[in-house]
Amino acid sequence: MNGNFTYYNPTKLYFGEDSLQYLHKELKNYGPTVMLSYGGGSIKRNGIYDAVVAILKEEGKTIVEDAGVMPNPTVEKLYEGARKAREHNVDLILAVGGGSTIDYAKGVSVSAWCEEDPWEKYYNRMEEASCKVIPVGSVLTMVGTGSEMNGGSVISNHQLGVKVGKVFGAYAFPKFTILNPRFTFTVPQYQMVAGFFDIMSHILEQYFSDTDDNTSDYLSEGLMRSLIHSSRIAVKNPQDYEARSNIMWTATWALNTLIAKGKRTDWEVHMIGHAISSVTDATHGMTLASVSLPYYRHILHDGLPKFVRFAREVWNVCADGKSDEQIALEGLSTMEGWMKELGLVLHSSELGVTETNIPAIADATFLLDGGYRTLTREEVIAILSESM
Ligand code: NZQ
Ligand code: ZN
């Protein structure tokens, strides 16, 4: 490991079937007004809303309702939430939902008291907050993004045709997160498996970069093995508590900054995935699933030793009598088999990608230089065409 780094993660986690009870304790740390942010209504149907509201009331809080955070939250919704948070002078934003709701809550937390246009400041100029930041707490209901323990906030701007991920510093991480695996049991199968692949992709984005011997990569291999094992159980029986709880914990560690420490990271699959969503509004994890195999086959020779290690350590590919290229390709085809078992979308055409909109998607793709190869626009177009 050659890098220099600071590791600091201030999010307090409460994990398990009884974890919601700790909301009582946490709420005592904040003032009287709580903005309750949530999505399209799933928490009302599965009872989580009632349970959270009962605790807020028992703690004497004034609730500012903030419903309707959509998947791939928009900048318009961010502006609306920021206005509301400021108008009510809220003391805490409690985000109850998946990555979209938590990402949005972080965006609101730094925007409410911001005197400039938050889109320009944070998502365009990529600056840090310089105003009062409202604390965020979260109750996670959908597993995948890692938003529950990081500073990520991904916002879509359809007018500009982009989806941008800003990573805020530790001051904007959720102060606390409640992780109850049972809360995820009602997630529809499509969203559930999309979340599983999102976790895999987060690990791959951090794993497929650099060539030195790094503890983070060993941690990544363990996380991937656990995810593969538990996802096979969960896809057959989504009510398997142990599998869902392992996956929830894996997701949090896959993107809470730990496995990126001391190394470079890639994130190009996410850049293409975000560009697909910016044009089609497709589900995040599925965009990643549809382009990952074409992307990794495209860059295989640029990072061959790591792809060989991946095949052997993560997918148990037997190396006897095979060339490095054969081993590496077998690793990816074994991953493809697992993706089919989960029922992931392997063709971007199923997400609304067409020959006609590929150029616009390529234009919306940010090209990064952290991985084994820096793509050109033409290569992005080739990968997207291959993904169809
Ligand atoms: O809107 P509701 O009613 O809550 O329904 C949601 C939504 O339709 C539903 N859902 C969530 N929990 C449920 C449930 N349905 C039934 N029962 C439950 N318990 O699932 C749907 C998807 O929810 P969403 O929050 O959009 O999913 P996800 O957690 O995958 O979040 C996706 C967003 O996070 C961003 C993505 O780009 C996307 O905008 N990401 C954030 C990251 C971060 N903060 O670090 C990193 C990721 O790479 C990702 O980019
Ligand atoms: Zn992701």
XYZ file of N, CA and C in Angstrom, residues 248-335:
264
model
N -26.954 -6.208 3.606
C -27.075 -4.822 4.093
C -25.726 -4.328 4.651
N -25.100 -5.179 5.417
C -23.814 -4.811 6.041
C -22.716 -4.678 4.975
N -22.731 -5.590 4.007
C -21.751 -5.534 2.915
C -21.903 -4.234 2.129
N -23.152 -3.863 1.856
C -23.402 -2.644 1.070
C -22.826 -1.422 1.769
N -22.999 -1.369 3.075
C -22.507 -0.204 3.824
C -20.984 -0.125 3.734
N -20.310 -1.271 3.873
C -18.844 -1.256 3.845
C -18.293 -1.125 2.432
N -19.120 -1.426 1.447
C -18.660 -1.324 0.058
C -18.458 0.125 -0.368
N -19.152 1.056 0.301
C -19.001 2.455 -0.131
C -19.085 3.419 1.053
N -18.244 3.162 2.049
C -18.169 4.123 3.159
C -16.745 4.660 3.287
N -16.027 4.643 2.209
C -14.668 5.174 2.000
C -13.555 4.189 2.385
N -13.882 3.138 3.162
C -12.830 2.243 3.667
C -12.005 1.575 2.558
N -12.690 0.908 1.623
C -11.926 0.101 0.648
C -11.298 0.934 -0.474
N -11.501 2.247 -0.393
C -10.818 3.125 -1.358
C -9.509 3.644 -0.788
N -9.266 3.345 0.489
C -8.114 3.963 1.142
C -6.793 3.418 0.610
N -5.858 4.306 0.396
C -4.518 3.917 -0.008
C -4.393 3.501 -1.456
N -5.412 3.785 -2.267
C -5.325 3.371 -3.676
C -6.109 4.306 -4.585
N -5.842 4.165 -5.887
C -6.642 4.877 -6.876
C -7.927 4.083 -7.121
N -8.940 4.752 -7.646
C -10.205 4.069 -7.944
C -10.691 4.501 -9.324
N -11.590 3.711 -9.895
C -11.969 3.926 -11.289
C -13.236 4.793 -11.421
N -14.407 4.205 -11.244
C -15.738 4.844 -11.310
C -16.237 5.148 -12.725
N -15.602 4.573 -13.773
C -16.087 4.861 -15.126
C -17.413 4.168 -15.419
N -17.623 2.962 -14.840
C -18.916 2.290 -15.049
C -20.038 3.180 -14.504
N -19.804 3.775 -13.340
C -20.825 4.674 -12.783
C -21.038 5.909 -13.660
N -19.971 6.404 -14.259
C -20.133 7.583 -15.131
C -21.032 7.242 -16.324
N -20.812 6.050 -16.909
C -21.663 5.656 -18.049
C -23.083 5.386 -17.548
N -23.179 4.716 -16.394
C -24.505 4.423 -15.822
C -25.289 5.707 -15.536
N -24.639 6.686 -14.947
C -25.324 7.963 -14.667
C -25.778 8.623 -15.973
N -24.934 8.525 -17.002
C -25.294 9.145 -18.286
C -26.527 8.440 -18.874
N -26.582 7.112 -18.728
C -27.777 6.391 -19.214
C -29.004 6.887 -18.450
N -28.886 6.963 -17.111
C -30.041 7.431 -16.318
C -30.420 8.865 -16.674
N -29.431 9.693 -16.990
C -29.770 11.091 -17.277
C -30.635 11.199 -18.524
N -30.495 10.229 -19.432
C -31.285 10.252 -20.670
C -32.553 9.408 -20.536
N -32.484 8.282 -19.814
C -33.617 7.344 -19.787
C -34.331 7.272 -18.438
N -33.721 7.827 -17.377
C -34.230 7.734 -15.999
C -34.279 6.279 -15.504
N -33.447 5.408 -16.081
C -33.439 3.990 -15.689
C -32.916 3.811 -14.269
N -33.261 2.669 -13.668
C -32.830 2.315 -12.307
C -31.298 2.205 -12.252
N -30.722 2.859 -11.257
C -29.260 2.979 -11.171
C -28.521 1.637 -11.306
N -28.857 0.668 -10.454
C -28.117 -0.604 -10.461
C -28.214 -1.326 -11.796
N -29.339 -1.181 -12.474
C -29.508 -1.862 -13.769
C -28.659 -1.197 -14.858
N -28.487 0.113 -14.763
C -27.620 0.763 -15.757
C -26.201 0.210 -15.633
N -25.785 -0.013 -14.386
C -24.425 -0.534 -14.152
C -24.318 -1.967 -14.668
N -25.369 -2.757 -14.398
C -25.353 -4.160 -14.830
C -25.243 -4.248 -16.353
N -25.911 -3.337 -17.029
C -25.964 -3.451 -18.493
C -24.638 -3.092 -19.173
N -23.821 -2.284 -18.526
C -22.566 -1.884 -19.205
C -21.305 -2.498 -18.605
N -21.420 -3.160 -17.459
C -20.204 -3.634 -16.770
C -19.415 -4.651 -17.591
N -20.093 -5.662 -18.116
C -19.341 -6.703 -18.837
C -18.679 -6.147 -20.099
N -19.404 -5.386 -20.938
C -18.713 -4.792 -22.092
C -17.536 -3.908 -21.667
N -17.704 -3.165 -20.585
C -16.618 -2.279 -20.127
C -15.414 -3.099 -19.674
N -15.651 -4.102 -18.824
C -14.501 -4.838 -18.289
C -13.822 -5.679 -19.369
N -14.591 -6.189 -20.321
C -13.941 -6.908 -21.428
C -13.100 -5.939 -22.264
N -13.581 -4.706 -22.364
C -12.870 -3.691 -23.148
C -11.516 -3.333 -22.515
N -11.472 -3.287 -21.172
C -10.214 -2.838 -20.523
C -9.393 -4.013 -19.972
N -9.808 -5.222 -20.291
C -9.182 -6.424 -19.711
C -7.659 -6.443 -19.866
N -7.177 -6.083 -21.053
C -5.730 -6.173 -21.283
C -4.954 -5.046 -20.603
N -5.665 -3.982 -20.218
C -4.979 -2.875 -19.532
C -4.694 -3.216 -18.072
N -5.484 -4.145 -17.523
C -5.287 -4.491 -16.100
C -5.281 -5.996 -15.904
N -4.673 -6.691 -16.846
C -4.792 -8.161 -16.884
C -4.460 -8.865 -15.554
N -3.342 -8.535 -14.877
C -3.044 -9.275 -13.634
C -4.177 -9.183 -12.605
N -4.833 -8.023 -12.540
C -5.913 -7.865 -11.557
C -7.136 -8.675 -11.968
N -7.395 -8.740 -13.271
C -8.531 -9.546 -13.730
C -8.275 -11.030 -13.489
N -7.013 -11.447 -13.564
C -6.664 -12.847 -13.258
C -6.895 -13.102 -11.766
N -6.425 -12.174 -10.949
C -6.607 -12.308 -9.493
C -8.104 -12.353 -9.146
N -8.872 -11.497 -9.794
C -10.333 -11.447 -9.575
C -10.956 -12.812 -9.903
N -10.567 -13.381 -11.035
C -11.133 -14.674 -11.456
C -10.810 -15.761 -10.431
N -9.568 -15.748 -9.953
C -9.139 -16.815 -9.047
C -9.668 -16.609 -7.627
N -9.562 -15.405 -7.113
C -9.891 -15.167 -5.701
C -11.381 -14.977 -5.450
N -12.089 -14.436 -6.441
C -13.516 -14.140 -6.210
C -14.405 -15.215 -6.827
N -14.010 -15.729 -7.991
C -14.880 -16.670 -8.703
C -14.336 -18.095 -8.724
N -13.228 -18.336 -8.010
C -12.643 -19.685 -7.882
C -12.339 -20.339 -9.231
N -11.938 -19.530 -10.193
C -11.593 -20.096 -11.503
C -10.290 -20.894 -11.376
N -10.299 -22.133 -11.895
C -9.107 -22.974 -11.857
C -8.156 -22.520 -12.978
N -6.924 -22.226 -12.602
C -5.985 -21.634 -13.561
C -5.187 -22.669 -14.342
N -5.287 -23.930 -13.986
C -4.404 -24.955 -14.570
C -4.467 -24.983 -16.091
N -3.294 -24.882 -16.719
C -3.186 -25.027 -18.170
C -3.814 -23.908 -18.973
N -4.176 -22.787 -18.315
C -4.842 -21.699 -19.052
C -3.940 -20.478 -19.121
N -4.090 -19.699 -20.191
C -3.351 -18.441 -20.296
C -4.016 -17.420 -19.367
N -3.269 -16.343 -19.077
C -3.845 -15.287 -18.227
C -5.128 -14.737 -18.839
N -5.112 -14.559 -20.151
C -6.308 -14.014 -20.805
C -7.506 -14.958 -20.628
N -7.250 -16.258 -20.783
C -8.351 -17.230 -20.616
C -8.897 -17.190 -19.187
N -7.990 -17.122 -18.212
C -8.435 -17.090 -16.804
C -9.287 -15.840 -16.561
N -8.767 -14.699 -17.041
C -9.468 -13.428 -16.813
C -10.855 -13.444 -17.460
N -10.913 -13.948 -18.694
C -12.214 -13.988 -19.382
C -13.174 -14.944 -18.692
N -12.621 -16.049 -18.169
C -13.495 -17.006 -17.462
C -14.058 -16.366 -16.181
N -13.249 -15.535 -15.541
C -13.753 -14.810 -14.360
C -14.968 -13.969 -14.728
N -14.855 -13.238 -15.839
C -15.971 -12.371 -16.247
C -17.181 -13.192 -16.694
N -16.931 -14.328 -17.368
C -18.116 -15.106 -17.782
C -18.769 -15.786 -16.576
N -17.978 -16.094 -15.534
C -18.601 -16.640 -14.318
C -19.439 -15.547 -13.646
N -18.926 -14.328 -13.668
C -19.721 -13.216 -13.122
C -21.011 -13.042 -13.934
